[in-house]
């Protein structure tokens, strides 16, 4: 067969249909391949079901005596729930903490008797220990007051707040404001 005969055959309608079919089929297979390859990445961006189920946690606070702290877990982090005494409340309301990260106590609590904060030092994430005057981080010596405000560095920030609400006088819901 000569070259001109072969060129002519490529221009025939059946040959064009066949070419279009092959192009479409190739695109479809490539599309399926891309979706299949991307799926693990897209899927990994969705929160795991155990994370979703723990996005809110209900806590019974009726058993926490005045002056006591209860540490609970929320989204794999410790949360301090501190039932403050009247003396501690008035001392915290009289100050805005230190110059490192000044903040009014009122802006850190929903009810003055309850302080609810993430229990991780804002320096490198150690868990501070409760002391009479607030918290002390054993890793590098940062100190926080009874409002969770930073008093002594190296921590650069107050203990972080989290969304929460009171469901009743004895029940707290962490994770939702
Ligand atoms: S981690 Fe707390 S002071 Fe460094």
mmCIF file with all atom_site columns, C-alpha atoms and ligand atoms in Angstrom:
data_model
loop_
_atom_site.group_PDB
_atom_site.id
_atom_site.type_symbol
_atom_site.label_atom_id
_atom_site.label_alt_id
_atom_site.label_comp_id
_atom_site.label_asym_id
_atom_site.label_entity_id
_atom_site.label_seq_id
_atom_site.pdbx_PDB_ins_code
_atom_site.Cartn_x
_atom_site.Cartn_y
_atom_site.Cartn_z
_atom_site.occupancy
_atom_site.B_iso_or_equiv
_atom_site.pdbx_formal_charge
_atom_site.auth_seq_id
_atom_site.auth_comp_id
_atom_site.auth_asym_id
_atom_site.auth_atom_id
_atom_site.pdbx_PDB_model_num
ATOM   1   C  CA  . UNK A 1 1   ? 0.000   0.000  0.000  1.00 0.00 ? 1   UNK A CA  1
ATOM   2   C  CA  . UNK A 1 2   ? 1.352   3.441  -0.958 1.00 0.00 ? 2   UNK A CA  1
ATOM   3   C  CA  . UNK A 1 3   ? 1.683   6.364  1.453  1.00 0.00 ? 3   UNK A CA  1
ATOM   4   C  CA  . UNK A 1 4   ? -1.075  8.290  -0.291 1.00 0.00 ? 4   UNK A CA  1
ATOM   5   C  CA  . UNK A 1 5   ? -3.449  5.288  0.069  1.00 0.00 ? 5   UNK A CA  1
ATOM   6   C  CA  . UNK A 1 6   ? -2.704  5.071  3.799  1.00 0.00 ? 6   UNK A CA  1
ATOM   7   C  CA  . UNK A 1 7   ? -3.275  8.851  4.232  1.00 0.00 ? 7   UNK A CA  1
ATOM   8   C  CA  . UNK A 1 8   ? -6.572  8.498  2.429  1.00 0.00 ? 8   UNK A CA  1
ATOM   9   C  CA  . UNK A 1 9   ? -7.633  5.687  4.732  1.00 0.00 ? 9   UNK A CA  1
ATOM   10  C  CA  . UNK A 1 10  ? -6.863  7.860  7.822  1.00 0.00 ? 10  UNK A CA  1
ATOM   11  C  CA  . UNK A 1 11  ? -9.289  10.467 6.497  1.00 0.00 ? 11  UNK A CA  1
ATOM   12  C  CA  . UNK A 1 12  ? -12.162 8.001  6.117  1.00 0.00 ? 12  UNK A CA  1
ATOM   13  C  CA  . UNK A 1 13  ? -15.165 8.629  8.462  1.00 0.00 ? 13  UNK A CA  1
ATOM   14  C  CA  . UNK A 1 14  ? -14.790 5.194  10.157 1.00 0.00 ? 14  UNK A CA  1
ATOM   15  C  CA  . UNK A 1 15  ? -11.142 5.897  10.884 1.00 0.00 ? 15  UNK A CA  1
ATOM   16  C  CA  . UNK A 1 16  ? -12.044 9.301  12.412 1.00 0.00 ? 16  UNK A CA  1
ATOM   17  C  CA  . UNK A 1 17  ? -14.751 7.713  14.580 1.00 0.00 ? 17  UNK A CA  1
ATOM   18  C  CA  . UNK A 1 18  ? -12.296 5.085  15.745 1.00 0.00 ? 18  UNK A CA  1
ATOM   19  C  CA  . UNK A 1 19  ? -9.733  7.796  16.602 1.00 0.00 ? 19  UNK A CA  1
ATOM   20  C  CA  . UNK A 1 20  ? -12.291 9.843  18.543 1.00 0.00 ? 20  UNK A CA  1
ATOM   21  C  CA  . UNK A 1 21  ? -13.402 6.759  20.437 1.00 0.00 ? 21  UNK A CA  1
ATOM   22  C  CA  . UNK A 1 22  ? -9.799  5.919  21.374 1.00 0.00 ? 22  UNK A CA  1
ATOM   23  C  CA  . UNK A 1 23  ? -9.120  9.524  22.488 1.00 0.00 ? 23  UNK A CA  1
ATOM   24  C  CA  . UNK A 1 24  ? -12.226 9.586  24.697 1.00 0.00 ? 24  UNK A CA  1
ATOM   25  C  CA  . UNK A 1 25  ? -11.461 6.180  26.189 1.00 0.00 ? 25  UNK A CA  1
ATOM   26  C  CA  . UNK A 1 26  ? -7.898  7.281  26.994 1.00 0.00 ? 26  UNK A CA  1
ATOM   27  C  CA  . UNK A 1 27  ? -9.160  10.457 28.694 1.00 0.00 ? 27  UNK A CA  1
ATOM   28  C  CA  . UNK A 1 28  ? -11.696 8.468  30.718 1.00 0.00 ? 28  UNK A CA  1
ATOM   29  C  CA  . UNK A 1 29  ? -9.085  5.966  31.906 1.00 0.00 ? 29  UNK A CA  1
ATOM   30  C  CA  . UNK A 1 30  ? -6.675  8.800  32.798 1.00 0.00 ? 30  UNK A CA  1
ATOM   31  C  CA  . UNK A 1 31  ? -9.453  10.587 34.730 1.00 0.00 ? 31  UNK A CA  1
ATOM   32  C  CA  . UNK A 1 32  ? -10.269 7.490  36.750 1.00 0.00 ? 32  UNK A CA  1
ATOM   33  C  CA  . UNK A 1 33  ? -6.570  7.017  37.468 1.00 0.00 ? 33  UNK A CA  1
ATOM   34  C  CA  . UNK A 1 34  ? -6.173  10.592 38.727 1.00 0.00 ? 34  UNK A CA  1
ATOM   35  C  CA  . UNK A 1 35  ? -9.224  10.327 40.987 1.00 0.00 ? 35  UNK A CA  1
ATOM   36  C  CA  . UNK A 1 36  ? -8.012  6.986  42.336 1.00 0.00 ? 36  UNK A CA  1
ATOM   37  C  CA  . UNK A 1 37  ? -4.539  8.384  43.001 1.00 0.00 ? 37  UNK A CA  1
ATOM   38  C  CA  . UNK A 1 38  ? -5.890  11.540 44.659 1.00 0.00 ? 38  UNK A CA  1
ATOM   39  C  CA  . UNK A 1 39  ? -8.475  9.792  46.829 1.00 0.00 ? 39  UNK A CA  1
ATOM   40  C  CA  . UNK A 1 40  ? -6.139  8.779  49.699 1.00 0.00 ? 40  UNK A CA  1
ATOM   41  C  CA  . UNK A 1 41  ? -4.966  12.416 49.984 1.00 0.00 ? 41  UNK A CA  1
ATOM   42  C  CA  . UNK A 1 42  ? -8.478  13.874 49.872 1.00 0.00 ? 42  UNK A CA  1
ATOM   43  C  CA  . UNK A 1 43  ? -9.682  11.225 52.273 1.00 0.00 ? 43  UNK A CA  1
ATOM   44  C  CA  . UNK A 1 44  ? -6.835  11.928 54.699 1.00 0.00 ? 44  UNK A CA  1
ATOM   45  C  CA  . UNK A 1 45  ? -7.927  15.579 54.874 1.00 0.00 ? 45  UNK A CA  1
ATOM   46  C  CA  . UNK A 1 46  ? -11.260 14.609 56.425 1.00 0.00 ? 46  UNK A CA  1
ATOM   47  C  CA  . UNK A 1 47  ? -11.269 14.440 60.230 1.00 0.00 ? 47  UNK A CA  1
ATOM   48  C  CA  . UNK A 1 48  ? -11.191 10.883 61.553 1.00 0.00 ? 48  UNK A CA  1
ATOM   49  C  CA  . UNK A 1 49  ? -14.430 9.705  63.088 1.00 0.00 ? 49  UNK A CA  1
ATOM   50  C  CA  . UNK A 1 50  ? -12.867 9.445  66.572 1.00 0.00 ? 50  UNK A CA  1
ATOM   51  C  CA  . UNK A 1 51  ? -11.767 13.104 66.302 1.00 0.00 ? 51  UNK A CA  1
ATOM   52  C  CA  . UNK A 1 52  ? -15.226 14.192 65.193 1.00 0.00 ? 52  UNK A CA  1
ATOM   53  C  CA  . UNK A 1 53  ? -16.837 12.267 68.013 1.00 0.00 ? 53  UNK A CA  1
ATOM   54  C  CA  . UNK A 1 54  ? -14.621 14.044 70.526 1.00 0.00 ? 54  UNK A CA  1
ATOM   55  C  CA  . UNK A 1 55  ? -14.984 17.540 69.133 1.00 0.00 ? 55  UNK A CA  1
ATOM   56  C  CA  . UNK A 1 56  ? -17.320 18.263 72.020 1.00 0.00 ? 56  UNK A CA  1
ATOM   57  C  CA  . UNK A 1 57  ? -17.071 16.722 75.472 1.00 0.00 ? 57  UNK A CA  1
ATOM   58  C  CA  . UNK A 1 58  ? -19.566 17.002 78.289 1.00 0.00 ? 58  UNK A CA  1
ATOM   59  C  CA  . UNK A 1 59  ? -17.999 17.409 81.731 1.00 0.00 ? 59  UNK A CA  1
ATOM   60  C  CA  . UNK A 1 60  ? -19.615 17.059 85.140 1.00 0.00 ? 60  UNK A CA  1
ATOM   61  C  CA  . UNK A 1 61  ? -18.227 19.901 87.224 1.00 0.00 ? 61  UNK A CA  1
ATOM   62  C  CA  . UNK A 1 62  ? -20.516 19.414 90.239 1.00 0.00 ? 62  UNK A CA  1
ATOM   63  C  CA  . UNK A 1 63  ? -17.866 17.335 92.006 1.00 0.00 ? 63  UNK A CA  1
ATOM   64  C  CA  . UNK A 1 64  ? -15.059 19.905 91.675 1.00 0.00 ? 64  UNK A CA  1
ATOM   65  C  CA  . UNK A 1 65  ? -14.720 21.578 95.055 1.00 0.00 ? 65  UNK A CA  1
ATOM   66  C  CA  . UNK A 1 66  ? -13.939 25.273 95.411 1.00 0.00 ? 66  UNK A CA  1
ATOM   67  C  CA  . UNK A 1 67  ? -10.183 25.726 95.059 1.00 0.00 ? 67  UNK A CA  1
ATOM   68  C  CA  . UNK A 1 68  ? -9.749  22.484 93.086 1.00 0.00 ? 68  UNK A CA  1
ATOM   69  C  CA  . UNK A 1 69  ? -8.666  21.888 89.508 1.00 0.00 ? 69  UNK A CA  1
ATOM   70  C  CA  . UNK A 1 70  ? -9.886  19.012 87.382 1.00 0.00 ? 70  UNK A CA  1
ATOM   71  C  CA  . UNK A 1 71  ? -7.870  18.059 84.310 1.00 0.00 ? 71  UNK A CA  1
ATOM   72  C  CA  . UNK A 1 72  ? -9.855  16.519 81.465 1.00 0.00 ? 72  UNK A CA  1
ATOM   73  C  CA  . UNK A 1 73  ? -9.032  15.636 77.889 1.00 0.00 ? 73  UNK A CA  1
ATOM   74  C  CA  . UNK A 1 74  ? -10.436 17.453 74.886 1.00 0.00 ? 74  UNK A CA  1
ATOM   75  C  CA  . UNK A 1 75  ? -9.192  16.847 71.351 1.00 0.00 ? 75  UNK A CA  1
ATOM   76  C  CA  . UNK A 1 76  ? -6.155  15.031 72.760 1.00 0.00 ? 76  UNK A CA  1
ATOM   77  C  CA  . UNK A 1 77  ? -5.168  18.030 74.884 1.00 0.00 ? 77  UNK A CA  1
ATOM   78  C  CA  . UNK A 1 78  ? -5.379  18.501 78.649 1.00 0.00 ? 78  UNK A CA  1
ATOM   79  C  CA  . UNK A 1 79  ? -7.899  21.103 79.778 1.00 0.00 ? 79  UNK A CA  1
ATOM   80  C  CA  . UNK A 1 80  ? -7.770  22.630 83.269 1.00 0.00 ? 80  UNK A CA  1
ATOM   81  C  CA  . UNK A 1 81  ? -11.137 23.333 84.864 1.00 0.00 ? 81  UNK A CA  1
ATOM   82  C  CA  . UNK A 1 82  ? -10.433 25.423 87.915 1.00 0.00 ? 82  UNK A CA  1
ATOM   83  C  CA  . UNK A 1 83  ? -13.114 26.208 90.509 1.00 0.00 ? 83  UNK A CA  1
ATOM   84  C  CA  . UNK A 1 84  ? -11.740 29.456 91.925 1.00 0.00 ? 84  UNK A CA  1
ATOM   85  C  CA  . UNK A 1 85  ? -12.263 30.785 95.438 1.00 0.00 ? 85  UNK A CA  1
ATOM   86  C  CA  . UNK A 1 86  ? -13.726 34.288 96.047 1.00 0.00 ? 86  UNK A CA  1
ATOM   87  C  CA  . UNK A 1 87  ? -10.246 35.487 97.105 1.00 0.00 ? 87  UNK A CA  1
ATOM   88  C  CA  . UNK A 1 88  ? -8.647  34.164 93.918 1.00 0.00 ? 88  UNK A CA  1
ATOM   89  C  CA  . UNK A 1 89  ? -11.395 35.716 91.810 1.00 0.00 ? 89  UNK A CA  1
ATOM   90  C  CA  . UNK A 1 90  ? -11.025 39.189 93.284 1.00 0.00 ? 90  UNK A CA  1
ATOM   91  C  CA  . UNK A 1 91  ? -7.208  39.036 93.039 1.00 0.00 ? 91  UNK A CA  1
ATOM   92  C  CA  . UNK A 1 92  ? -7.467  38.109 89.353 1.00 0.00 ? 92  UNK A CA  1
ATOM   93  C  CA  . UNK A 1 93  ? -10.091 40.758 88.641 1.00 0.00 ? 93  UNK A CA  1
ATOM   94  C  CA  . UNK A 1 94  ? -7.827  43.420 90.161 1.00 0.00 ? 94  UNK A CA  1
ATOM   95  C  CA  . UNK A 1 95  ? -5.063  42.835 87.614 1.00 0.00 ? 95  UNK A CA  1
ATOM   96  C  CA  . UNK A 1 96  ? -4.525  42.328 83.911 1.00 0.00 ? 96  UNK A CA  1
ATOM   97  C  CA  . UNK A 1 97  ? -1.587  39.977 84.437 1.00 0.00 ? 97  UNK A CA  1
ATOM   98  C  CA  . UNK A 1 98  ? 1.886   40.900 83.249 1.00 0.00 ? 98  UNK A CA  1
ATOM   99  C  CA  . UNK A 1 99  ? 3.173   43.037 80.402 1.00 0.00 ? 99  UNK A CA  1
ATOM   100 C  CA  . UNK A 1 100 ? 3.989   39.879 78.468 1.00 0.00 ? 100 UNK A CA  1
ATOM   101 C  CA  . UNK A 1 101 ? 0.358   39.296 77.455 1.00 0.00 ? 101 UNK A CA  1
ATOM   102 C  CA  . UNK A 1 102 ? -1.989  41.587 79.424 1.00 0.00 ? 102 UNK A CA  1
ATOM   103 C  CA  . UNK A 1 103 ? -5.658  40.579 79.478 1.00 0.00 ? 103 UNK A CA  1
ATOM   104 C  CA  . UNK A 1 104 ? -8.599  41.290 81.779 1.00 0.00 ? 104 UNK A CA  1
ATOM   105 C  CA  . UNK A 1 105 ? -9.799  38.316 83.802 1.00 0.00 ? 105 UNK A CA  1
ATOM   106 C  CA  . UNK A 1 106 ? -13.361 38.988 82.597 1.00 0.00 ? 106 UNK A CA  1
ATOM   107 C  CA  . UNK A 1 107 ? -12.223 38.330 79.032 1.00 0.00 ? 107 UNK A CA  1
ATOM   108 C  CA  . UNK A 1 108 ? -10.953 34.891 80.027 1.00 0.00 ? 108 UNK A CA  1
ATOM   109 C  CA  . UNK A 1 109 ? -13.957 33.424 81.820 1.00 0.00 ? 109 UNK A CA  1
ATOM   110 C  CA  . UNK A 1 110 ? -17.699 32.994 81.292 1.00 0.00 ? 110 UNK A CA  1
ATOM   111 C  CA  . UNK A 1 111 ? -18.345 32.780 85.040 1.00 0.00 ? 111 UNK A CA  1
ATOM   112 C  CA  . UNK A 1 112 ? -15.812 34.249 87.499 1.00 0.00 ? 112 UNK A CA  1
ATOM   113 C  CA  . UNK A 1 113 ? -15.706 31.089 89.627 1.00 0.00 ? 113 UNK A CA  1
ATOM   114 C  CA  . UNK A 1 114 ? -14.723 28.856 86.681 1.00 0.00 ? 114 UNK A CA  1
ATOM   115 C  CA  . UNK A 1 115 ? -11.494 29.161 84.707 1.00 0.00 ? 115 UNK A CA  1
ATOM   116 C  CA  . UNK A 1 116 ? -11.322 26.810 81.716 1.00 0.00 ? 116 UNK A CA  1
ATOM   117 C  CA  . UNK A 1 117 ? -8.028  26.764 79.766 1.00 0.00 ? 117 UNK A CA  1
ATOM   118 C  CA  . UNK A 1 118 ? -5.885  24.465 77.644 1.00 0.00 ? 118 UNK A CA  1
ATOM   119 C  CA  . UNK A 1 119 ? -3.368  22.889 80.006 1.00 0.00 ? 119 UNK A CA  1
ATOM   120 C  CA  . UNK A 1 120 ? -0.308  23.246 77.783 1.00 0.00 ? 120 UNK A CA  1
ATOM   121 C  CA  . UNK A 1 121 ? 2.473   25.758 78.343 1.00 0.00 ? 121 UNK A CA  1
ATOM   122 C  CA  . UNK A 1 122 ? 2.555   28.282 75.498 1.00 0.00 ? 122 UNK A CA  1
ATOM   123 C  CA  . UNK A 1 123 ? 6.350   27.974 75.295 1.00 0.00 ? 123 UNK A CA  1
ATOM   124 C  CA  . UNK A 1 124 ? 6.938   24.407 74.133 1.00 0.00 ? 124 UNK A CA  1
ATOM   125 C  CA  . UNK A 1 125 ? 3.812   22.636 75.268 1.00 0.00 ? 125 UNK A CA  1
ATOM   126 C  CA  . UNK A 1 126 ? 4.704   21.046 78.627 1.00 0.00 ? 126 UNK A CA  1
ATOM   127 C  CA  . UNK A 1 127 ? 1.894   20.539 81.121 1.00 0.00 ? 127 UNK A CA  1
ATOM   128 C  CA  . UNK A 1 128 ? 2.210   23.112 83.934 1.00 0.00 ? 128 UNK A CA  1
ATOM   129 C  CA  . UNK A 1 129 ? 1.688   22.087 87.567 1.00 0.00 ? 129 UNK A CA  1
ATOM   130 C  CA  . UNK A 1 130 ? -0.868  23.781 89.822 1.00 0.00 ? 130 UNK A CA  1
ATOM   131 C  CA  . UNK A 1 131 ? 0.539   25.952 92.580 1.00 0.00 ? 131 UNK A CA  1
ATOM   132 C  CA  . UNK A 1 132 ? -1.147  28.217 95.109 1.00 0.00 ? 132 UNK A CA  1
ATOM   133 C  CA  . UNK A 1 133 ? -0.545  31.348 93.025 1.00 0.00 ? 133 UNK A CA  1
ATOM   134 C  CA  . UNK A 1 134 ? -1.305  29.778 89.635 1.00 0.00 ? 134 UNK A CA  1
ATOM   135 C  CA  . UNK A 1 135 ? 0.690   27.323 87.528 1.00 0.00 ? 135 UNK A CA  1
ATOM   136 C  CA  . UNK A 1 136 ? 4.371   26.570 87.157 1.00 0.00 ? 136 UNK A CA  1
ATOM   137 C  CA  . UNK A 1 137 ? 5.887   24.966 84.069 1.00 0.00 ? 137 UNK A CA  1
ATOM   138 C  CA  . UNK A 1 138 ? 8.628   22.536 85.141 1.00 0.00 ? 138 UNK A CA  1
ATOM   139 C  CA  . UNK A 1 139 ? 10.295  22.493 81.720 1.00 0.00 ? 139 UNK A CA  1
ATOM   140 C  CA  . UNK A 1 140 ? 11.771  26.013 81.612 1.00 0.00 ? 140 UNK A CA  1
ATOM   141 C  CA  . UNK A 1 141 ? 10.252  27.798 84.598 1.00 0.00 ? 141 UNK A CA  1
ATOM   142 C  CA  . UNK A 1 142 ? 7.357   29.810 83.145 1.00 0.00 ? 142 UNK A CA  1
ATOM   143 C  CA  . UNK A 1 143 ? 4.740   30.935 85.646 1.00 0.00 ? 143 UNK A CA  1
ATOM   144 C  CA  . UNK A 1 144 ? 1.042   31.650 85.153 1.00 0.00 ? 144 UNK A CA  1
ATOM   145 C  CA  . UNK A 1 145 ? -1.460  33.262 87.511 1.00 0.00 ? 145 UNK A CA  1
ATOM   146 C  CA  . UNK A 1 146 ? -4.880  31.949 88.566 1.00 0.00 ? 146 UNK A CA  1
ATOM   147 C  CA  . UNK A 1 147 ? -6.371  33.370 85.381 1.00 0.00 ? 147 UNK A CA  1
ATOM   148 C  CA  . UNK A 1 148 ? -3.847  31.381 83.327 1.00 0.00 ? 148 UNK A CA  1
ATOM   149 C  CA  . UNK A 1 149 ? -2.040  34.604 82.347 1.00 0.00 ? 149 UNK A CA  1
ATOM   150 C  CA  . UNK A 1 150 ? 1.677   34.439 81.800 1.00 0.00 ? 150 UNK A CA  1
ATOM   151 C  CA  . UNK A 1 151 ? 3.684   36.070 84.610 1.00 0.00 ? 151 UNK A CA  1
ATOM   152 C  CA  . UNK A 1 152 ? 7.175   34.842 83.808 1.00 0.00 ? 152 UNK A CA  1
ATOM   153 C  CA  . UNK A 1 153 ? 8.677   33.887 80.447 1.00 0.00 ? 153 UNK A CA  1
ATOM   154 C  CA  . UNK A 1 154 ? 9.975   32.109 78.405 1.00 0.00 ? 154 UNK A CA  1
ATOM   155 C  CA  . UNK A 1 155 ? 6.309   31.355 77.608 1.00 0.00 ? 155 UNK A CA  1
ATOM   156 C  CA  . UNK A 1 156 ? 5.121   34.198 75.348 1.00 0.00 ? 156 UNK A CA  1
ATOM   157 C  CA  . UNK A 1 157 ? 1.362   33.925 75.822 1.00 0.00 ? 157 UNK A CA  1
ATOM   158 C  CA  . UNK A 1 158 ? -1.351  33.264 78.363 1.00 0.00 ? 158 UNK A CA  1
ATOM   159 C  CA  . UNK A 1 159 ? -2.686  29.707 78.585 1.00 0.00 ? 159 UNK A CA  1
ATOM   160 C  CA  . UNK A 1 160 ? -4.972  29.307 75.591 1.00 0.00 ? 160 UNK A CA  1
ATOM   161 C  CA  . UNK A 1 161 ? -8.731  29.486 75.930 1.00 0.00 ? 161 UNK A CA  1
ATOM   162 C  CA  . UNK A 1 162 ? -11.144 27.131 74.185 1.00 0.00 ? 162 UNK A CA  1
ATOM   163 C  CA  . UNK A 1 163 ? -14.807 27.299 73.213 1.00 0.00 ? 163 UNK A CA  1
ATOM   164 C  CA  . UNK A 1 164 ? -17.171 26.015 75.902 1.00 0.00 ? 164 UNK A CA  1
ATOM   165 C  CA  . UNK A 1 165 ? -20.562 26.657 77.424 1.00 0.00 ? 165 UNK A CA  1
ATOM   166 C  CA  . UNK A 1 166 ? -22.465 25.828 80.584 1.00 0.00 ? 166 UNK A CA  1
ATOM   167 C  CA  . UNK A 1 167 ? -25.262 23.333 79.926 1.00 0.00 ? 167 UNK A CA  1
ATOM   168 C  CA  . UNK A 1 168 ? -26.395 23.708 83.562 1.00 0.00 ? 168 UNK A CA  1
ATOM   169 C  CA  . UNK A 1 169 ? -24.861 24.690 86.895 1.00 0.00 ? 169 UNK A CA  1
ATOM   170 C  CA  . UNK A 1 170 ? -23.133 21.276 86.998 1.00 0.00 ? 170 UNK A CA  1
ATOM   171 C  CA  . UNK A 1 171 ? -22.457 20.542 83.357 1.00 0.00 ? 171 UNK A CA  1
ATOM   172 C  CA  . UNK A 1 172 ? -19.963 22.013 80.978 1.00 0.00 ? 172 UNK A CA  1
ATOM   173 C  CA  . UNK A 1 173 ? -19.728 21.381 77.246 1.00 0.00 ? 173 UNK A CA  1
ATOM   174 C  CA  . UNK A 1 174 ? -16.200 21.727 75.885 1.00 0.00 ? 174 UNK A CA  1
ATOM   175 C  CA  . UNK A 1 175 ? -15.670 22.437 72.206 1.00 0.00 ? 175 UNK A CA  1
ATOM   176 C  CA  . UNK A 1 176 ? -18.706 24.581 71.483 1.00 0.00 ? 176 UNK A CA  1
ATOM   177 C  CA  . UNK A 1 177 ? -19.288 28.188 72.516 1.00 0.00 ? 177 UNK A CA  1
HETATM 178 S  S1  . LIG B 2 .   ? 7.577   24.485 77.903 1.00 0.00 ? 1   LIG B S1  1
HETATM 179 FE FE1 . LIG B 2 .   ? 6.914   25.625 79.579 1.00 0.00 ? 1   LIG B FE1 1
HETATM 180 S  S2  . LIG B 2 .   ? 8.501   26.982 79.972 1.00 0.00 ? 1   LIG B S2  1
HETATM 181 FE FE2 . LIG B 2 .   ? 9.174   25.883 78.262 1.00 0.00 ? 1   LIG B FE2 1
#
